[in-house]
Tab-separated table of C-alpha atoms in Angstrom:
chain	number	residue	atom	x	y	z
A	1	MET	CA	0.000	0.000	0.000
A	2	ASP	CA	1.380	3.385	-0.978
A	3	LEU	CA	0.654	6.361	1.253
A	4	ILE	CA	-0.214	9.419	-0.840
A	5	LEU	CA	0.119	12.697	1.075
A	6	THR	CA	-0.539	16.288	0.032
A	7	GLU	CA	2.271	18.838	0.300
A	8	GLU	CA	0.582	20.287	3.398
A	9	GLU	CA	0.535	16.854	5.040
A	10	LYS	CA	4.202	16.266	4.162
A	11	GLN	CA	5.225	19.664	5.595
A	12	ALA	CA	3.375	19.286	8.920
A	13	ALA	CA	5.815	19.199	11.840
A	14	THR	CA	3.500	17.030	13.945
A	15	TRP	CA	0.297	15.072	13.434
A	16	THR	CA	-1.575	17.558	15.617
A	17	GLU	CA	-1.323	20.072	12.767
A	18	LEU	CA	-3.294	17.782	10.469
A	19	ASP	CA	-7.042	17.318	10.209
A	20	ASP	CA	-8.565	14.048	11.444
A	21	GLU	CA	-8.864	12.553	7.963
A	22	SER	CA	-5.168	13.169	7.250
A	23	VAL	CA	-4.120	11.711	10.600
A	24	GLY	CA	-6.230	8.662	9.796
A	25	LYS	CA	-4.480	8.240	6.433
A	26	VAL	CA	-1.037	8.513	8.012
A	27	ALA	CA	-1.924	6.152	10.865
A	28	LYS	CA	-3.427	3.625	8.468
A	29	GLY	CA	-0.334	3.760	6.276
A	30	LEU	CA	1.919	3.199	9.277
A	31	MET	CA	-0.241	0.317	10.479
A	32	PHE	CA	0.194	-1.428	7.134
A	33	LYS	CA	3.954	-0.816	7.233
A	34	ILE	CA	4.214	-2.179	10.778
A	35	LYS	CA	2.193	-5.248	9.801
A	36	GLU	CA	4.227	-5.750	6.625
A	37	TYR	CA	7.562	-5.627	8.432
A	38	GLY	CA	6.215	-7.156	11.630
A	39	ASP	CA	5.229	-10.328	9.799
A	40	GLU	CA	8.762	-10.593	8.486
A	41	SER	CA	10.403	-9.662	11.755
A	42	LYS	CA	8.580	-9.000	15.025
A	43	ARG	CA	11.295	-6.536	16.051
A	44	LEU	CA	9.779	-3.544	14.244
A	45	PHE	CA	6.357	-4.100	15.784
A	46	THR	CA	7.875	-4.554	19.247
A	47	LEU	CA	10.082	-1.484	18.908
A	48	SER	CA	7.167	0.628	17.644
A	49	ALA	CA	5.024	-0.410	20.605
A	50	ALA	CA	7.870	0.265	23.046
A	51	ILE	CA	8.567	3.710	21.583
A	52	ALA	CA	4.878	4.607	21.774
A	53	LEU	CA	4.639	3.515	25.423
A	54	CYS	CA	7.845	5.296	26.449
A	55	SER	CA	6.750	8.458	24.647
A	56	LEU	CA	3.391	8.503	26.413
A	57	VAL	CA	5.067	8.145	29.797
A	58	ALA	CA	7.681	10.809	28.980
A	59	GLU	CA	4.937	13.262	27.962
A	60	THR	CA	3.600	13.128	31.522
A	61	ASN	CA	7.090	13.876	32.912
A	62	ALA	CA	6.994	10.563	34.763
A	63	ASP	CA	10.001	8.325	35.308
A	64	ARG	CA	7.960	5.164	35.702
A	65	PHE	CA	4.643	3.664	34.614
A	66	THR	CA	3.074	0.315	35.441
A	67	THR	CA	-0.110	-1.172	34.067
A	68	THR	CA	-1.743	-4.557	34.478
A	69	ILE	CA	-3.667	-6.386	31.782
A	70	ALA	CA	-5.984	-9.025	33.190
A	71	GLY	CA	-7.382	-11.883	31.154
A	72	LEU	CA	-5.579	-11.165	27.890
A	73	THR	CA	-6.780	-13.245	24.954
A	74	ARG	CA	-5.719	-13.258	21.322
A	75	LYS	CA	-7.571	-15.066	18.555
A	76	GLY	CA	-9.502	-17.024	21.162
A	77	GLN	CA	-6.370	-18.183	22.993
A	78	THR	CA	-6.000	-17.226	26.647
A	79	LEU	CA	-2.650	-15.549	27.249
A	80	GLY	CA	-3.165	-14.794	30.934
A	81	ASP	CA	-2.525	-11.792	33.153
A	82	TRP	CA	0.343	-9.375	32.479
A	83	LYS	CA	2.118	-6.498	34.151
A	84	ILE	CA	3.993	-3.966	32.027
A	85	THR	CA	6.465	-1.604	33.658
A	86	ILE	CA	8.285	1.229	31.904
A	87	ARG	CA	11.154	2.868	33.764
A	88	ARG	CA	13.342	5.716	32.562
A	89	ILE	CA	17.051	5.003	32.812
A	90	THR	CA	18.899	8.035	34.162
C-alpha cells in the first residue's frame, strides 16, 4: 500500500497540525507498514510499541509507569494476566 500525502501533510511538523482525515491516512499507512515488516520480523512491531509507550510516559514527565492487563486473549487463545512496567534510565 502506498501512502499518498498532500504537500501540506508532508510539511506538517507534527500530526496535531493535520485534520482528522489526514491523521487517519497517516496512521493507516503506518499500520500497514508495521504489519508488513512485523510479519517478516517481530522486532519492528515490538520497537514501535515500546517507543509509543515510552513516549506517552515521557509526555507526563513521569520516570515510571506500570499497568496490568488481566485476562488477555488473542484469537480465542488465553494468554493470561500481564504487568507492564516502563522505567526511565537516568
